[in-house]
C-alpha cells in the first residue's frame, strides 16, 4: 500500500470515529440532559435510537448492494451530509414526531456511512488484503465512545443538549464528510479498481446457505450475549456483590479492551488466520461469562471479565468482514454482509429488553447463566461455518 492509500485509510478511520460518536453514541451521552429538558417518558426517548437501529438494519443490504456496484464512495460522502441534516432536525425536536423522524433519518445516514459500508468498500478495493486496513479503522473508531461521552457531557452542561447536537451535526459535515471524501479518493488512487457503477448479478439465495445461516447465528448469539450484559452491566455487577466504584471502573474498561483486542490481532495479523482468530474470540467470550459467576467470591475477577469481553467483541468487529469474504466469497460481498447486518442489529436492539426480563425474573445470576449458555452456543455456530 502506497503512502497515499495508507493516509486514505487513516482518514476513513477518523471519519468513522466522529461518525460513530455523533450518530451512535450521542443518545447515551446526552440522555440525562435530554430527559431533564423534555420530560418525556424514557421509553419514548429510547424509541428513537431503537427506530434508528431498525432502519439501519433494513437498509444495510441495499447499501451493501450499492457498494458492490461501485457506489461505495457516494454513500460514504452523502451519508455524513444526511446525518448532519438529521442531527439538525433532532436539535430542534419539541414534538415526539420530530424526535422519531429525526432518528429514522439518522438510521439512514448510519446505513450509508458507517462500518458496514466502509468495510465493504475496503474489501472491494483491497480484496483479501483488506483485513489490516479494517484493523486500522477499528483501532481509531474504537475511541468514538471515549470522544462522545466527555464531549457531549461538557457541551450539554455548558450550552444545553440542543447545542451539543448541533455541534455533532457540524462535526458530521465538516469532519466526517471531508475525511470520507479525501480518504476514498486516496484509496481509489491506491487501487486499480474503477469506481464506475457496474452491474452485478443478484446475490445467491442466502437463506438456504448453511454457511450464511451459521454466520448469522454466530452474530446473533454474540450480540445477545454482549448487549444483554452491557445494557445492565453496573447494576448486574453490584447485584453479584461487586462494589459500585469497582463496577463502574470495570464497565469503563470494556471499550479500551476492544481496542486492545484489535491491537493484538494487528500484531499477529500475518501469523493468525481467520479460523484461529475465531477460536480466540470464542474462548474469550465464553471465559468472560464464566468469570462473572465467580466475581461475588473474588471481585477482582471483574477486571478479567472486562478484558475478555471487550477483546472478544473487538476481535469480532475485525473478523466479521474477512470471515464473510473467506466463507461466502467476495462477489456480492456488500449485499451479503448487509443482509447479515439485519440479525446483528436486531440482536443489539432487543438484547436490553430480554436482559431486563431475565434480570427481573431470575436475578443477576440467572442473567449471567443465560449469557453463558449463549456464549457456549457460539461453538456450534462456529463449527458450522464452512467455505462455500
Short mmCIF file of C-alpha atoms in Angstrom, two decimals:
data_model
loop_
_atom_site.label_atom_id
_atom_site.label_comp_id
_atom_site.label_asym_id
_atom_site.label_seq_id
_atom_site.Cartn_x
_atom_site.Cartn_y
_atom_site.Cartn_z
CA UNK A 1 0.00 0.00 0.00
CA UNK A 2 1.42 3.35 -1.06
CA UNK A 3 1.64 6.30 1.33
CA UNK A 4 -1.46 7.88 -0.20
CA UNK A 5 -3.51 4.73 0.32
CA UNK A 6 -2.34 4.46 3.92
CA UNK A 7 -3.31 8.08 4.58
CA UNK A 8 -6.67 7.41 2.96
CA UNK A 9 -7.36 4.53 5.35
CA UNK A 10 -6.42 6.68 8.35
CA UNK A 11 -8.74 9.45 7.10
CA UNK A 12 -11.56 6.93 6.85
CA UNK A 13 -10.72 5.88 10.41
CA UNK A 14 -11.10 9.46 11.65
CA UNK A 15 -14.35 9.86 9.74
CA UNK A 16 -15.72 6.64 11.22
CA UNK A 17 -14.71 7.71 14.73
CA UNK A 18 -16.54 11.02 14.53
CA UNK A 19 -19.45 9.38 12.72
CA UNK A 20 -19.97 6.80 15.44
CA UNK A 21 -19.60 9.43 18.16
CA UNK A 22 -22.29 11.60 16.55
CA UNK A 23 -24.75 9.03 15.18
CA UNK A 24 -24.41 6.08 17.56
CA UNK A 25 -23.18 7.21 20.99
CA UNK A 26 -24.89 10.61 21.03
CA UNK A 27 -28.08 9.43 22.73
CA UNK A 28 -26.30 7.66 25.58
CA UNK A 29 -24.02 10.66 26.10
CA UNK A 30 -26.90 13.16 26.31
CA UNK A 31 -29.84 11.14 27.64
CA UNK A 32 -29.81 12.71 31.12
CA UNK A 33 -29.83 16.26 29.73
CA UNK A 34 -32.46 15.43 27.12
CA UNK A 35 -34.76 13.79 29.66
CA UNK A 36 -34.38 16.67 32.11
CA UNK A 37 -35.28 19.20 29.41
CA UNK A 38 -38.09 17.44 27.54
CA UNK A 39 -39.55 15.48 30.44
CA UNK A 40 -40.78 12.74 28.12
CA UNK A 41 -41.18 9.12 29.12
CA UNK A 42 -37.84 7.29 28.86
CA UNK A 43 -39.48 4.66 26.68
CA UNK A 44 -40.40 7.32 24.13
CA UNK A 45 -36.88 8.70 24.20
CA UNK A 46 -35.39 5.21 23.78
CA UNK A 47 -37.76 4.51 20.87
CA UNK A 48 -35.74 6.97 18.77
CA UNK A 49 -32.41 5.10 18.82
CA UNK A 50 -34.25 1.75 18.52
CA UNK A 51 -36.02 3.04 15.40
CA UNK A 52 -32.65 4.18 14.06
CA UNK A 53 -31.17 0.71 14.55
CA UNK A 54 -34.16 -0.87 12.81
CA UNK A 55 -33.87 1.45 9.81
CA UNK A 56 -30.13 0.78 9.60
CA UNK A 57 -30.70 -2.98 9.66
CA UNK A 58 -33.33 -2.85 6.91
CA UNK A 59 -31.26 -0.61 4.63
CA UNK A 60 -27.88 -2.31 5.11
CA UNK A 61 -28.44 -4.90 2.33
CA UNK A 62 -29.38 -2.13 -0.11
CA UNK A 63 -26.33 -0.08 0.86
CA UNK A 64 -24.12 -3.15 0.51
CA UNK A 65 -25.55 -3.80 -2.94
CA UNK A 66 -24.65 -0.25 -3.94
CA UNK A 67 -21.07 -0.81 -2.78
CA UNK A 68 -20.93 -3.95 -4.94
CA UNK A 69 -21.97 -1.79 -7.89
CA UNK A 70 -19.13 0.66 -7.29
CA UNK A 71 -21.14 3.31 -5.45
CA UNK A 72 -19.48 2.99 -2.04
CA UNK A 73 -17.73 6.35 -2.28
CA UNK A 74 -21.03 8.09 -2.99
CA UNK A 75 -22.56 6.55 0.12
CA UNK A 76 -19.60 7.40 2.34
CA UNK A 77 -19.78 11.05 1.26
CA UNK A 78 -23.56 11.51 1.16
CA UNK A 79 -24.17 9.71 4.46
CA UNK A 80 -22.42 12.27 6.69
CA UNK A 81 -24.26 15.10 4.93
CA UNK A 82 -27.59 13.41 5.57
CA UNK A 83 -26.50 12.74 9.15
CA UNK A 84 -25.80 16.44 9.65
CA UNK A 85 -29.29 17.31 8.39
CA UNK A 86 -30.88 14.69 10.67
CA UNK A 87 -28.98 15.91 13.72
CA UNK A 88 -30.03 19.47 12.97
CA UNK A 89 -33.63 18.28 12.98
CA UNK A 90 -33.07 16.39 16.22
CA UNK A 91 -31.71 19.52 17.89
CA UNK A 92 -34.99 21.32 17.14
CA UNK A 93 -37.26 18.49 18.32
CA UNK A 94 -40.06 19.61 20.63
CA UNK A 95 -42.61 17.03 19.46
CA UNK A 96 -42.34 13.22 19.57
CA UNK A 97 -42.98 13.01 15.81
CA UNK A 98 -39.97 15.21 15.05
CA UNK A 99 -37.88 13.21 17.51
CA UNK A 100 -38.75 9.89 15.88
CA UNK A 101 -38.48 11.19 12.32
CA UNK A 102 -35.02 12.61 13.01
CA UNK A 103 -33.86 9.28 14.43
CA UNK A 104 -35.23 7.46 11.39
CA UNK A 105 -33.10 9.66 9.13
CA UNK A 106 -30.12 9.11 11.43
CA UNK A 107 -30.64 5.39 10.79
CA UNK A 108 -30.46 6.02 7.05
CA UNK A 109 -27.25 8.02 7.48
CA UNK A 110 -25.79 5.24 9.64
CA UNK A 111 -26.58 2.63 6.99
CA UNK A 112 -24.93 4.78 4.32
CA UNK A 113 -21.72 5.80 6.02
CA UNK A 114 -20.51 3.69 8.95
CA UNK A 115 -18.83 0.32 9.46
CA UNK A 116 -20.74 -1.94 7.06
CA UNK A 117 -20.31 0.33 4.05
CA UNK A 118 -16.77 1.33 4.99
CA UNK A 119 -15.66 -2.28 5.40
CA UNK A 120 -17.40 -3.39 2.21
CA UNK A 121 -15.67 -0.54 0.37
CA UNK A 122 -12.27 -1.63 1.68
CA UNK A 123 -12.94 -5.29 0.86
CA UNK A 124 -13.97 -4.35 -2.66
CA UNK A 125 -10.86 -2.22 -3.05
CA UNK A 126 -8.25 -4.43 -1.39
CA UNK A 127 -9.84 -7.88 -1.62
CA UNK A 128 -8.02 -10.38 0.62
CA UNK A 129 -5.64 -7.62 1.79
CA UNK A 130 -8.47 -5.63 3.40
CA UNK A 131 -8.13 -7.04 6.92
CA UNK A 132 -5.11 -4.95 8.03
CA UNK A 133 -6.84 -1.82 6.70
CA UNK A 134 -10.03 -2.71 8.57
CA UNK A 135 -7.98 -3.21 11.74
CA UNK A 136 -6.59 0.32 11.38
CA UNK A 137 -10.08 1.77 11.01
CA UNK A 138 -11.43 -0.07 14.05
CA UNK A 139 -8.42 0.84 16.18
CA UNK A 140 -9.23 4.52 15.83
CA UNK A 141 -13.02 4.20 15.69
CA UNK A 142 -12.95 2.28 18.95
CA UNK A 143 -12.29 5.63 20.59
CA UNK A 144 -15.68 7.00 19.50
CA UNK A 145 -17.30 6.47 22.89
CA UNK A 146 -14.27 8.00 24.59
CA UNK A 147 -14.85 11.09 22.44
CA UNK A 148 -18.64 11.20 22.64
CA UNK A 149 -19.27 10.90 26.38
CA UNK A 150 -16.97 13.61 27.78
CA UNK A 151 -17.52 15.98 24.86
CA UNK A 152 -21.29 15.51 24.95
CA UNK A 153 -21.47 15.93 28.72
CA UNK A 154 -19.31 19.06 28.69
CA UNK A 155 -21.24 20.71 25.85
CA UNK A 156 -24.61 19.82 27.34
CA UNK A 157 -23.66 21.21 30.74
CA UNK A 158 -22.25 24.42 29.30
CA UNK A 159 -24.73 25.15 26.50
CA UNK A 160 -27.55 22.60 26.67
CA UNK A 161 -28.16 19.36 24.80
CA UNK A 162 -29.52 21.09 21.69
CA UNK A 163 -26.25 22.95 21.12
CA UNK A 164 -24.37 19.71 21.75
CA UNK A 165 -26.40 18.03 19.00
CA UNK A 166 -25.77 20.96 16.65
CA UNK A 167 -22.04 20.63 17.31
CA UNK A 168 -22.38 16.95 16.37
CA UNK A 169 -24.13 18.00 13.15
CA UNK A 170 -21.24 20.34 12.38
CA UNK A 171 -18.74 17.55 13.08
CA UNK A 172 -20.52 15.28 10.60
CA UNK A 173 -20.48 17.98 7.91
CA UNK A 174 -17.00 19.40 8.48
CA UNK A 175 -15.02 16.41 9.79
CA UNK A 176 -16.59 13.11 8.73
CA UNK A 177 -17.64 14.26 5.26
CA UNK A 178 -14.25 15.66 4.17
CA UNK A 179 -12.40 12.74 5.78
CA UNK A 180 -14.52 10.31 3.79
CA UNK A 181 -14.22 12.35 0.61
CA UNK A 182 -10.43 12.68 0.70
CA UNK A 183 -9.95 9.22 2.21
CA UNK A 184 -11.88 7.42 -0.51
CA UNK A 185 -10.13 9.48 -3.18
CA UNK A 186 -6.72 8.38 -1.86
CA UNK A 187 -7.82 4.75 -1.53
CA UNK A 188 -9.19 4.86 -5.08
CA UNK A 189 -5.87 6.20 -6.35
CA UNK A 190 -4.04 3.41 -4.48
CA UNK A 191 -6.00 0.67 -6.25
CA UNK A 192 -6.68 -0.11 -9.86
CA UNK A 193 -10.38 -0.86 -9.44
CA UNK A 194 -12.75 1.62 -11.05
CA UNK A 195 -15.47 3.34 -9.04
CA UNK A 196 -17.68 3.49 -12.12
CA UNK A 197 -21.07 1.97 -11.33
CA UNK A 198 -21.22 -1.58 -12.66
CA UNK A 199 -23.81 -4.29 -12.97
CA UNK A 200 -23.50 -7.25 -10.64
CA UNK A 201 -25.52 -10.41 -10.56
CA UNK A 202 -28.09 -10.96 -7.85
CA UNK A 203 -26.71 -12.40 -4.63
CA UNK A 204 -27.28 -16.14 -4.22
CA UNK A 205 -30.24 -17.24 -2.05
CA UNK A 206 -28.52 -16.88 1.30
CA UNK A 207 -31.42 -18.13 3.41
CA UNK A 208 -30.72 -21.62 2.06
CA UNK A 209 -26.96 -21.35 2.51
CA UNK A 210 -25.77 -23.21 5.65
CA UNK A 211 -22.61 -21.09 5.94
CA UNK A 212 -24.60 -17.85 5.79
CA UNK A 213 -27.05 -19.11 8.41
CA UNK A 214 -24.16 -20.21 10.63
CA UNK A 215 -22.52 -16.78 10.47
CA UNK A 216 -25.89 -15.12 11.13
CA UNK A 217 -26.39 -17.38 14.16
CA UNK A 218 -22.90 -16.53 15.40
CA UNK A 219 -23.61 -12.80 15.15
CA UNK A 220 -26.98 -13.12 16.89
CA UNK A 221 -25.58 -15.21 19.75
CA UNK A 222 -22.57 -12.97 20.33
CA UNK A 223 -24.72 -9.85 20.01
CA UNK A 224 -27.25 -11.11 22.54
CA UNK A 225 -24.51 -12.20 24.93
CA UNK A 226 -22.69 -8.87 24.75
CA UNK A 227 -25.57 -6.42 24.78
CA UNK A 228 -27.58 -8.29 27.42
CA UNK A 229 -24.57 -7.93 29.71
CA UNK A 230 -23.66 -4.37 28.72
CA UNK A 231 -27.21 -2.95 28.93
CA UNK A 232 -27.34 -3.50 32.70
CA UNK A 233 -23.69 -4.09 33.48
CA UNK A 234 -23.30 -1.81 36.51
CA UNK A 235 -26.47 -2.98 38.33
CA UNK A 236 -25.64 -6.55 37.30
CA UNK A 237 -22.17 -6.36 38.84
CA UNK A 238 -23.43 -4.76 42.04
CA UNK A 239 -26.08 -7.47 42.23
CA UNK A 240 -23.29 -10.05 42.02
CA UNK A 241 -21.56 -8.49 45.02
CA UNK A 242 -19.15 -6.07 43.36
CA UNK A 243 -18.85 -2.60 44.91
CA UNK A 244 -20.27 0.30 42.92
CA UNK A 245 -16.93 2.10 42.26
CA UNK A 246 -15.34 -1.16 41.08
CA UNK A 247 -18.37 -1.95 38.90
CA UNK A 248 -18.21 1.47 37.23
CA UNK A 249 -14.47 1.12 36.65
CA UNK A 250 -14.88 -2.34 35.14
CA UNK A 251 -17.66 -1.13 32.84
CA UNK A 252 -15.45 1.71 31.63
CA UNK A 253 -12.75 -0.79 30.64
CA UNK A 254 -14.88 -2.66 28.09
CA UNK A 255 -14.20 -0.11 25.34
CA UNK A 256 -10.41 0.06 25.84
CA UNK A 257 -10.36 -3.75 25.97
CA UNK A 258 -11.92 -3.83 22.49
CA UNK A 259 -9.07 -1.67 21.24
CA UNK A 260 -6.53 -3.95 22.92
CA UNK A 261 -8.10 -6.96 21.21
CA UNK A 262 -7.78 -5.23 17.86
CA UNK A 263 -4.18 -4.23 18.62
CA UNK A 264 -3.35 -7.83 19.43
CA UNK A 265 -4.90 -9.02 16.18
CA UNK A 266 -2.94 -6.40 14.26
CA UNK A 267 0.28 -7.54 15.95
CA UNK A 268 -0.22 -11.20 14.99
CA UNK A 269 -2.13 -10.49 11.77
CA UNK A 270 0.39 -12.18 9.49
CA UNK A 271 0.52 -15.32 11.66
CA UNK A 272 -3.14 -15.77 12.65
CA UNK A 273 -5.74 -16.77 10.11
CA UNK A 274 -9.46 -16.19 10.38
CA UNK A 275 -10.18 -19.59 11.92
CA UNK A 276 -7.60 -19.17 14.66
CA UNK A 277 -8.90 -15.66 15.38
CA UNK A 278 -12.43 -17.06 15.57
CA UNK A 279 -11.36 -19.67 18.12
CA UNK A 280 -9.64 -16.98 20.19
CA UNK A 281 -12.75 -14.82 20.10
CA UNK A 282 -14.98 -17.70 21.21
CA UNK A 283 -12.66 -18.64 24.07
CA UNK A 284 -12.60 -15.03 25.29
CA UNK A 285 -16.39 -14.70 25.10
CA UNK A 286 -17.05 -17.94 26.98
CA UNK A 287 -14.35 -17.19 29.55
CA UNK A 288 -15.80 -13.75 30.23
CA UNK A 289 -19.29 -15.06 31.04
CA UNK A 290 -17.85 -17.91 33.13
CA UNK A 291 -15.80 -15.47 35.20
CA UNK A 292 -18.90 -13.49 36.10
CA UNK A 293 -20.22 -16.48 38.04
CA UNK A 294 -17.28 -16.14 40.44
CA UNK A 295 -16.99 -12.36 40.87
CA UNK A 296 -19.03 -12.48 44.07
CA UNK A 297 -16.27 -14.57 45.65
CA UNK A 298 -13.39 -12.62 44.10
CA UNK A 299 -14.49 -9.16 42.86
CA UNK A 300 -11.10 -8.58 41.24
CA UNK A 301 -12.15 -11.09 38.56
CA UNK A 302 -14.46 -8.42 37.17
CA UNK A 303 -11.45 -6.80 35.51
CA UNK A 304 -10.55 -10.08 33.81
CA UNK A 305 -14.16 -10.26 32.63
CA UNK A 306 -13.94 -6.76 31.16
CA UNK A 307 -10.68 -7.60 29.38
CA UNK A 308 -12.03 -10.84 27.87
CA UNK A 309 -15.48 -9.49 26.95
CA UNK A 310 -14.10 -6.35 25.35
CA UNK A 311 -11.32 -8.10 23.46
CA UNK A 312 -13.75 -10.72 22.13
CA UNK A 313 -16.04 -8.09 20.63
CA UNK A 314 -13.09 -6.07 19.35
CA UNK A 315 -11.76 -9.11 17.51
CA UNK A 316 -15.22 -9.94 16.12
CA UNK A 317 -15.56 -6.47 14.59
CA UNK A 318 -12.44 -7.10 12.51
CA UNK A 319 -13.08 -10.78 11.92
CA UNK A 320 -16.60 -10.47 10.55
CA UNK A 321 -15.86 -8.92 7.12
CA UNK A 322 -12.83 -11.12 6.43
CA UNK A 323 -14.69 -14.24 7.61
CA UNK A 324 -17.67 -13.40 5.38
CA UNK A 325 -15.40 -12.85 2.37
CA UNK A 326 -13.46 -16.06 3.02
CA UNK A 327 -16.54 -18.19 3.64
CA UNK A 328 -19.12 -16.79 1.22
CA UNK A 329 -16.83 -15.27 -1.40
CA UNK A 330 -16.07 -11.69 -2.38
CA UNK A 331 -18.65 -11.47 -5.14
CA UNK A 332 -21.69 -9.57 -3.85
CA UNK A 333 -19.82 -9.06 -0.56
CA UNK A 334 -21.56 -5.78 0.21
CA UNK A 335 -25.06 -7.18 -0.25
CA UNK A 336 -24.31 -10.37 1.70
CA UNK A 337 -22.63 -8.51 4.55
CA UNK A 338 -25.56 -6.10 4.57
CA UNK A 339 -28.01 -8.98 4.90
CA UNK A 340 -26.03 -10.23 7.88
CA UNK A 341 -26.47 -6.80 9.47
CA UNK A 342 -30.20 -7.43 9.89
CA UNK A 343 -29.87 -10.17 12.53
CA UNK A 344 -26.80 -8.48 14.03
CA UNK A 345 -28.59 -5.16 14.55
CA UNK A 346 -31.77 -6.91 15.67
CA UNK A 347 -29.92 -8.72 18.44
CA UNK A 348 -28.41 -5.48 19.73
CA UNK A 349 -31.82 -3.77 19.63
CA UNK A 350 -33.73 -6.46 21.51
CA UNK A 351 -31.00 -7.57 23.92
CA UNK A 352 -31.77 -4.89 26.56
CA UNK A 353 -35.45 -5.90 26.60
CA UNK A 354 -34.56 -9.57 27.02
CA UNK A 355 -31.97 -8.74 29.67
CA UNK A 356 -34.49 -6.73 31.67
CA UNK A 357 -36.96 -9.61 31.61
CA UNK A 358 -34.35 -12.19 32.67
CA UNK A 359 -32.94 -9.90 35.35
CA UNK A 360 -36.38 -9.29 36.81
CA UNK A 361 -37.42 -12.94 36.67
CA UNK A 362 -34.21 -14.80 37.52
CA UNK A 363 -31.93 -12.22 39.10
CA UNK A 364 -28.30 -11.39 38.29
CA UNK A 365 -27.04 -14.98 38.36
CA UNK A 366 -29.87 -16.01 36.06
CA UNK A 367 -28.82 -13.35 33.56
CA UNK A 368 -25.19 -14.48 33.71
CA UNK A 369 -26.27 -18.11 33.23
CA UNK A 370 -28.31 -17.22 30.14
CA UNK A 371 -25.39 -15.25 28.70
CA UNK A 372 -23.02 -18.16 29.37
CA UNK A 373 -25.36 -20.52 27.51
CA UNK A 374 -25.45 -18.06 24.59
CA UNK A 375 -21.65 -17.93 24.58
CA UNK A 376 -21.36 -21.73 24.63
CA UNK A 377 -23.86 -21.98 21.77
CA UNK A 378 -21.48 -19.97 19.57
CA UNK A 379 -19.26 -23.06 19.40
CA UNK A 380 -21.90 -24.94 17.41
CA UNK A 381 -22.46 -21.95 15.12
CA UNK A 382 -18.72 -21.57 14.51
CA UNK A 383 -18.30 -25.24 13.67
CA UNK A 384 -21.00 -24.94 11.03
CA UNK A 385 -19.14 -22.14 9.21
CA UNK A 386 -17.55 -23.76 6.17
CA UNK A 387 -16.43 -22.11 2.91
CA UNK A 388 -18.87 -22.45 0.03
#
